[in-house]
Short mmCIF file of C-alpha atoms and ligand atoms in Angstrom, two decimals:
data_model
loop_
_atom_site.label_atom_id
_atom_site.label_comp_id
_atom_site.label_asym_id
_atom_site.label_seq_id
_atom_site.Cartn_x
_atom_site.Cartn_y
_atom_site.Cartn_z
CA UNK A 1 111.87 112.42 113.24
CA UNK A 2 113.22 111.04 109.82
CA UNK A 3 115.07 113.44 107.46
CA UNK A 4 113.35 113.03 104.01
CA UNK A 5 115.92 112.69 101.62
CA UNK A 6 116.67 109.46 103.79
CA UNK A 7 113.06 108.37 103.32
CA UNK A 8 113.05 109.15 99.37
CA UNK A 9 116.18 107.44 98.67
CA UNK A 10 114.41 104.26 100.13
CA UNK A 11 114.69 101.72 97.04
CA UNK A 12 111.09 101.30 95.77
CA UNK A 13 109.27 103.29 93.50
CA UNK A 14 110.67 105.89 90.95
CA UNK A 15 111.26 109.58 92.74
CA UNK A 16 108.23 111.28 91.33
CA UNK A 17 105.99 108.76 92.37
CA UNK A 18 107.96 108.78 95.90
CA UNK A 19 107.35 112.38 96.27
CA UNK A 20 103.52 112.01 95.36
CA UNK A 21 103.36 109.37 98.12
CA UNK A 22 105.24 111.25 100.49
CA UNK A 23 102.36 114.55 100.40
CA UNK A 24 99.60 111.99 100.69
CA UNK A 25 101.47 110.58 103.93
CA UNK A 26 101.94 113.99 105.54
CA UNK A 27 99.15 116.20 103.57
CA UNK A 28 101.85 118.71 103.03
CA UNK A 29 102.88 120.26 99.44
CA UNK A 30 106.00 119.62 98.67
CA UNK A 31 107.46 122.98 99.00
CA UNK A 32 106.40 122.56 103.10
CA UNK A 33 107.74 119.06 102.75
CA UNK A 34 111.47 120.54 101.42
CA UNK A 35 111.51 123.65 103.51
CA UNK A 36 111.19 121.18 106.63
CA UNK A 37 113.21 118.68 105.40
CA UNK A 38 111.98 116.07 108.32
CA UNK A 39 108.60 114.36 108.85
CA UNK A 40 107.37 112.51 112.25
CA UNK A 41 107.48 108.63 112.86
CA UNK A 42 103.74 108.20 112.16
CA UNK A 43 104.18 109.98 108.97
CA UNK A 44 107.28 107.97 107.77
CA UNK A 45 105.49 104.65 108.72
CA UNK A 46 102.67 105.94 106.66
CA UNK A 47 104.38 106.85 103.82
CA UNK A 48 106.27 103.45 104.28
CA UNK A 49 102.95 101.73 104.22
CA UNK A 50 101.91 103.77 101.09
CA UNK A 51 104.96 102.57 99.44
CA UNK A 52 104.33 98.62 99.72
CA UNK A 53 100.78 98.98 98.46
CA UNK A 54 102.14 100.89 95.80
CA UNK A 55 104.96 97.95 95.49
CA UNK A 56 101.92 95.31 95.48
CA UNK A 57 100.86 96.96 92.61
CA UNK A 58 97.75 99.31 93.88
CA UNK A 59 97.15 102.56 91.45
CA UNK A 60 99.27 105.57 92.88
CA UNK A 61 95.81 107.15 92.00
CA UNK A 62 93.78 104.93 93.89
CA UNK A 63 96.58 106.13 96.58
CA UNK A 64 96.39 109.28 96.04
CA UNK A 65 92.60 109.55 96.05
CA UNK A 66 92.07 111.55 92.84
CA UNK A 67 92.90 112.07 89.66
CA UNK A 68 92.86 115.30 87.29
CA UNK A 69 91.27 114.81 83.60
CA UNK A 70 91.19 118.02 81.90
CA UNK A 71 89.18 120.51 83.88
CA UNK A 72 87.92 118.80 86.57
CA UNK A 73 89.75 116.94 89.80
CA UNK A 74 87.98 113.57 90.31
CA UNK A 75 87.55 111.20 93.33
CA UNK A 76 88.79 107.05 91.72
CA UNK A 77 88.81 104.38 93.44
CA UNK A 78 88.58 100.25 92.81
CA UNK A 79 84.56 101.22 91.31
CA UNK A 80 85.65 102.63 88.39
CA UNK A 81 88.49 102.61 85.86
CA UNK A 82 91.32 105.40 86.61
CA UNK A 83 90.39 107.91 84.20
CA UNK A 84 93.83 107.46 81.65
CA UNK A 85 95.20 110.27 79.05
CA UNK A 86 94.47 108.95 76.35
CA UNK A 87 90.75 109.53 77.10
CA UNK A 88 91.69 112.95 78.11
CA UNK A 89 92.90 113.26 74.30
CA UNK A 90 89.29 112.20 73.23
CA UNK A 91 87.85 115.04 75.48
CA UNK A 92 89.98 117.52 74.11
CA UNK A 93 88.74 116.57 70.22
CA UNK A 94 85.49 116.08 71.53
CA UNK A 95 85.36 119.66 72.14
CA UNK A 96 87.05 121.21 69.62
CA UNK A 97 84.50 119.33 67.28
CA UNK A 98 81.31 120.40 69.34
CA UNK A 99 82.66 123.74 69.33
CA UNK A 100 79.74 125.75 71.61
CA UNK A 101 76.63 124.55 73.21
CA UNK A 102 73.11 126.25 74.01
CA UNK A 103 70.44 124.86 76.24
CA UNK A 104 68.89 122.57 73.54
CA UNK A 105 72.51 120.76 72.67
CA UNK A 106 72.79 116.94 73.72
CA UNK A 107 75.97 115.35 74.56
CA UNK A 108 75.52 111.37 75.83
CA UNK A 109 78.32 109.68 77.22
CA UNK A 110 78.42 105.86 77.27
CA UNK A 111 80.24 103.51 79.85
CA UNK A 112 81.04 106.65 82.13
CA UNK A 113 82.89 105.10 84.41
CA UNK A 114 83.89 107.78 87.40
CA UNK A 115 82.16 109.92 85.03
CA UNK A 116 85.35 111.66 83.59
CA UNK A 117 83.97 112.39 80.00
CA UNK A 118 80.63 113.39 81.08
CA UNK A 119 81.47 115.89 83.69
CA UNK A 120 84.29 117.49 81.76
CA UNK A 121 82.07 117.99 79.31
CA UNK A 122 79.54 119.70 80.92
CA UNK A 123 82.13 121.93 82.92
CA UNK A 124 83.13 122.96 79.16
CA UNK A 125 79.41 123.27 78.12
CA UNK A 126 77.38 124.22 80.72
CA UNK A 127 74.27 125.04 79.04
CA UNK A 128 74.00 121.67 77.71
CA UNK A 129 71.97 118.50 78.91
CA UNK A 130 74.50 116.17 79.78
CA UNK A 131 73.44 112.25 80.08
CA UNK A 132 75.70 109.72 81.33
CA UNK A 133 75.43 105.42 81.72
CA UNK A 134 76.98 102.76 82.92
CA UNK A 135 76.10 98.96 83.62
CA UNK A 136 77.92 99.14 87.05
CA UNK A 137 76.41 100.27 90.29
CA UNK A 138 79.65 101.12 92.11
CA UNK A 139 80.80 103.21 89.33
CA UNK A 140 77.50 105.15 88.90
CA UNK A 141 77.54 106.03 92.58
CA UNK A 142 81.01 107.07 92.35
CA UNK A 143 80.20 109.33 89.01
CA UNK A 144 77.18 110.74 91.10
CA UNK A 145 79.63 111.75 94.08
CA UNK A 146 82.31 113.19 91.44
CA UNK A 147 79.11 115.54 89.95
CA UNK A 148 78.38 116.83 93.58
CA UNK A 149 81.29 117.66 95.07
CA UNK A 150 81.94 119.46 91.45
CA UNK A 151 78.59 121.10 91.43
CA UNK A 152 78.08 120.20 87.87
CA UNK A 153 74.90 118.33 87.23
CA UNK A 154 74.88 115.20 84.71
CA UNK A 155 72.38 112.73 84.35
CA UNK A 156 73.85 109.92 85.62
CA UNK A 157 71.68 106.53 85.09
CA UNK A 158 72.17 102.93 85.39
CA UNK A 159 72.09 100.18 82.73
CA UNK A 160 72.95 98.86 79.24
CA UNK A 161 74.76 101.29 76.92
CA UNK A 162 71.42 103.33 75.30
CA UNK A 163 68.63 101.24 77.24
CA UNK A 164 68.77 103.95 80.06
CA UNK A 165 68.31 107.07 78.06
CA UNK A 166 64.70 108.72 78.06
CA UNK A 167 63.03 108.20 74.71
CA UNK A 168 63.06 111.88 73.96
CA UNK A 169 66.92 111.70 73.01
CA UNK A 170 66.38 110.22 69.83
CA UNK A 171 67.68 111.76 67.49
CA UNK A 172 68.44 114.46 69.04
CA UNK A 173 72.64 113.94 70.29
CA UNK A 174 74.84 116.28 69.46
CA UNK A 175 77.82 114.79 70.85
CA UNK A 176 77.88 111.16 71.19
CA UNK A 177 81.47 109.95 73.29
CA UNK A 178 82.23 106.52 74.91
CA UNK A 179 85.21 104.68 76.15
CA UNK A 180 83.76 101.24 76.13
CA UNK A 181 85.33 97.90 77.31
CA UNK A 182 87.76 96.62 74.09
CA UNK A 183 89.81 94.08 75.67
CA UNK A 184 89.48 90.47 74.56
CA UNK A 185 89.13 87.54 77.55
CA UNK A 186 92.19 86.17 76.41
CA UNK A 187 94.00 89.08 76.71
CA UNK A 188 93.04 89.99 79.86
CA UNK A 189 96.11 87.86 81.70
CA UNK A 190 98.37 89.75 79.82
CA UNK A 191 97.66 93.14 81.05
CA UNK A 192 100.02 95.45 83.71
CA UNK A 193 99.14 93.81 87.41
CA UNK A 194 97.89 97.29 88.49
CA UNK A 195 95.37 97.37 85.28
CA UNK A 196 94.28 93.80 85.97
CA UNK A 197 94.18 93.19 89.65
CA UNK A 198 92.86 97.38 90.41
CA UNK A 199 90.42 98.23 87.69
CA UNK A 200 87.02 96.05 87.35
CA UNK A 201 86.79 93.32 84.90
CA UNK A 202 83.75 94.50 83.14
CA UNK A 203 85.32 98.48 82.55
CA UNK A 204 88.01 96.47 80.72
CA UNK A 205 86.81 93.10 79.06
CA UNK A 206 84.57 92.95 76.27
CA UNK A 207 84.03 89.24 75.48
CA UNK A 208 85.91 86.62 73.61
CA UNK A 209 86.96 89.20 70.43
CA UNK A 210 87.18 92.13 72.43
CA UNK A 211 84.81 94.27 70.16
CA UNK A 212 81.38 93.07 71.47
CA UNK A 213 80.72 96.03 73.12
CA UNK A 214 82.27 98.58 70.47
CA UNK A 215 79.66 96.38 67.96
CA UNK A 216 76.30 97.07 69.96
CA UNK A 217 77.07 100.71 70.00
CA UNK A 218 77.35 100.72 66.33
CA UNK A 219 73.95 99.32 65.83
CA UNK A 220 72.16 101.88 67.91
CA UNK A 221 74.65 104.71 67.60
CA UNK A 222 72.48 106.63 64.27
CA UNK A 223 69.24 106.28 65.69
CA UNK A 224 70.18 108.27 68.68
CA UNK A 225 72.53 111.16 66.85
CA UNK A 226 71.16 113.89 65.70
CA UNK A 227 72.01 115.34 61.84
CA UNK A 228 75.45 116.69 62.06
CA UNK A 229 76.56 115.05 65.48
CA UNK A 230 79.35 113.97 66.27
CA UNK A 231 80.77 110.35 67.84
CA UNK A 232 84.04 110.16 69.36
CA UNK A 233 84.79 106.91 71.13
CA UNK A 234 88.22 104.72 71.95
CA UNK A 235 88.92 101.86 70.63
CA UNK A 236 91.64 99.18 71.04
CA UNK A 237 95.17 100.04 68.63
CA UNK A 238 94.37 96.85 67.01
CA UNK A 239 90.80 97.75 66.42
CA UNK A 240 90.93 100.83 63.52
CA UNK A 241 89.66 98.74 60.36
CA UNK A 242 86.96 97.05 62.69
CA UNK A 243 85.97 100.17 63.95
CA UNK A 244 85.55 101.91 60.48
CA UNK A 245 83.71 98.89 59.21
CA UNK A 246 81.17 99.01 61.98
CA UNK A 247 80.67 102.75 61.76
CA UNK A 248 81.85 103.36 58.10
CA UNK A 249 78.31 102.40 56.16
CA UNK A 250 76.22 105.71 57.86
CA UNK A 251 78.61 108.12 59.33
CA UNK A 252 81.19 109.70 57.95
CA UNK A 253 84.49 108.63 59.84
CA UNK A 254 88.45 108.20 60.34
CA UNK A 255 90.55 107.06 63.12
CA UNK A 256 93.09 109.57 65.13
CA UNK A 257 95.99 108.53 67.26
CA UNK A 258 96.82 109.27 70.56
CA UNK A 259 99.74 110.99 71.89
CA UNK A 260 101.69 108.22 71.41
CA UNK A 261 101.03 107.90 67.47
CA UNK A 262 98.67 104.79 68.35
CA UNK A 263 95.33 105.04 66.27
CA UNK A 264 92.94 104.86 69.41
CA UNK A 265 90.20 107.56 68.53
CA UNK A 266 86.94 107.20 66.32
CA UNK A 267 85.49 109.93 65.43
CA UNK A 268 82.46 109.72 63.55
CA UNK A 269 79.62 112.42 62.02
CA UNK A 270 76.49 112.01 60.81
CA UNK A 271 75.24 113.66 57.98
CA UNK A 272 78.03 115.73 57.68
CA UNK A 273 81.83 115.45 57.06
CA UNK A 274 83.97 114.72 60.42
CA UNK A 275 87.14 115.35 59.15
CA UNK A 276 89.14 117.21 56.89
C1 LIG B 325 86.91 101.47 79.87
S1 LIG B 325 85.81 101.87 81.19
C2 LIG B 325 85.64 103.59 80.87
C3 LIG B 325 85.28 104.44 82.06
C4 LIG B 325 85.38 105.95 81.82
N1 LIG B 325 84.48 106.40 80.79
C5 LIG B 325 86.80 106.38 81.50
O1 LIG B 325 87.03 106.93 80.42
O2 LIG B 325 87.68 106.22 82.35
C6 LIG B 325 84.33 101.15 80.60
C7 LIG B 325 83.08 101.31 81.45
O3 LIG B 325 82.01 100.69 80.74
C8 LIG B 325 81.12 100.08 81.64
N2 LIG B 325 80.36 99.10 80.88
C9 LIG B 325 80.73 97.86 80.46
N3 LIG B 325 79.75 97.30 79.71
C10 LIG B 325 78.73 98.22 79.65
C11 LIG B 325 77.44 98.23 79.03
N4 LIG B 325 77.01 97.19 78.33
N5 LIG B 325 76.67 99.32 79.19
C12 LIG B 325 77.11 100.40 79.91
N6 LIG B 325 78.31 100.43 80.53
C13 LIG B 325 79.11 99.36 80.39
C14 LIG B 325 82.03 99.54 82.73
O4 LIG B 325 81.31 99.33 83.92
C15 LIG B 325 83.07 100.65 82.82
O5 LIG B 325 82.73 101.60 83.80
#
């Protein structure tokens, strides 16, 4: 047996993350963990283990398994991107702007990913057709496995930004949201080891300016919103005056910040005003 204050005061990762590790080791809460105060030799070599992966720079949540974005507890792994809170800040806007949804109300999300903003959405709106895409095959898969073990059923199809969607959503979104690739190539060196070596290229790297992708969506983005939907999608904190450009000339449109006072939110309305 090893005591496990011994095992936490291990130098390596900071506490919280230590204690995280130490319940995915054991699969004991915490409170069990601290009440017993010891864990077995196969459970401190697996925690140990946990810890050097986490050292080599692998995603505590790709550790851990899951990952909670607003409502809804998600499976991630090295398919997708690890759903992040600034996105989670999008969802929450996203909703207050929607407001309430009935059977005929659209909500598209683009570049789903695990298929975070899709699938909180529809947990939020569940009379509403939700329709989700993504050029990657591992990541729609994984979005398909996240709507079944939530019960909540999405749309989920493959391909190009708005190639996949059936005709008969045009014009007809009510809530367009997307967290599309806005990293430049060259600055994809640069990022934190356990962005660049743990989440897939393509979720992260648009092209050579970094605002390919965030471009295509603007050209298609009015045909498929319906008058008086909304768009909410992230951009890059460099990217506010491109982003109003693109979008500025049909929809009405300004720029949020995050949490951290970085301007990372578009949110955009057509035929109507978006913001006050
Ligand atoms: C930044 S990740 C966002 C994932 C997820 N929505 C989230 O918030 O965590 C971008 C996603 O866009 C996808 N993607 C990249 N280019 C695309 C394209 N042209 N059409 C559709 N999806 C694309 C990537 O595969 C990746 O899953």
């Amino acid at each position: 047996m090893t005591v496990i204050s011994q095992l936490l005061n291990e130098p390596g990762v900071p506490p919280h993350e230590a204690k995280r590790l130490l319940t995915v080791a054991t699969g004991r809460s915490l409170r069990e963990l601290l009440a017993d105060d010891e864990v077995g030799t196969e459970e401190a070599q697996r925690y140990l283990g946990l810890v050097r992966q986490r050292l080599a720079g692998v995603p505590l949540q790709h550790l851990e398994g899951t990952v909670q974005f607003g409502p809804v507890e998600l499976r991630t792994d090295g398919r997708a991107l690890v759903p992040r809170p600034e996105t989670e800040r999008l969802w929450e806007q996203a909703v207050d702007a929607l407001g309430e949804a009935g059977p005929g109300t659209v909500i598209v999300d683009l570049c789903t990913g695990s298929g975070n903003l899709a699938l909180a959405l529809k947990h939020r709106f569940p009379p509403a057709g939700v329709y989700a895409t993504d050029l990657s095959a591992g990541a729609i898969a994984l979005a398909e496995e996240n709507s079944r073990a939530l019960g909540l059923d999405v749309t989920f199809l493959q391909g190009d930004l708005f190639a996949p969607l059936p005709a008969g959503l045009y014009e007809r979104v009510d809530l367009l949201v997307a967290n599309p690739p806005y990293v430049a190539d060259s600055e994809f060196g640069g990022l934190p080891i356990d962005v660049r070596d743990h989440d897939p290229r393509q979720a992260l790297v648009a092209g050579p300016r970094g605002d390919e992708v965030l471009e295509r969506i603007a050209q298609d983005a009015y045909w498929w919103m319906g008058t008086g939907g909304w768009l909410f999608c992230e951009i890059g904190e460099t990217q506010s005056e491109r982003a109003l450009g693109l979008f500025g000339s049909y929809l009405d449109v300004e720029v949020r910040s995050d949490l951290a006072g970085r301007p990372r939110i578009l949110v955009g309305r057509k035929g109507g005003r978006c913001c006050v």
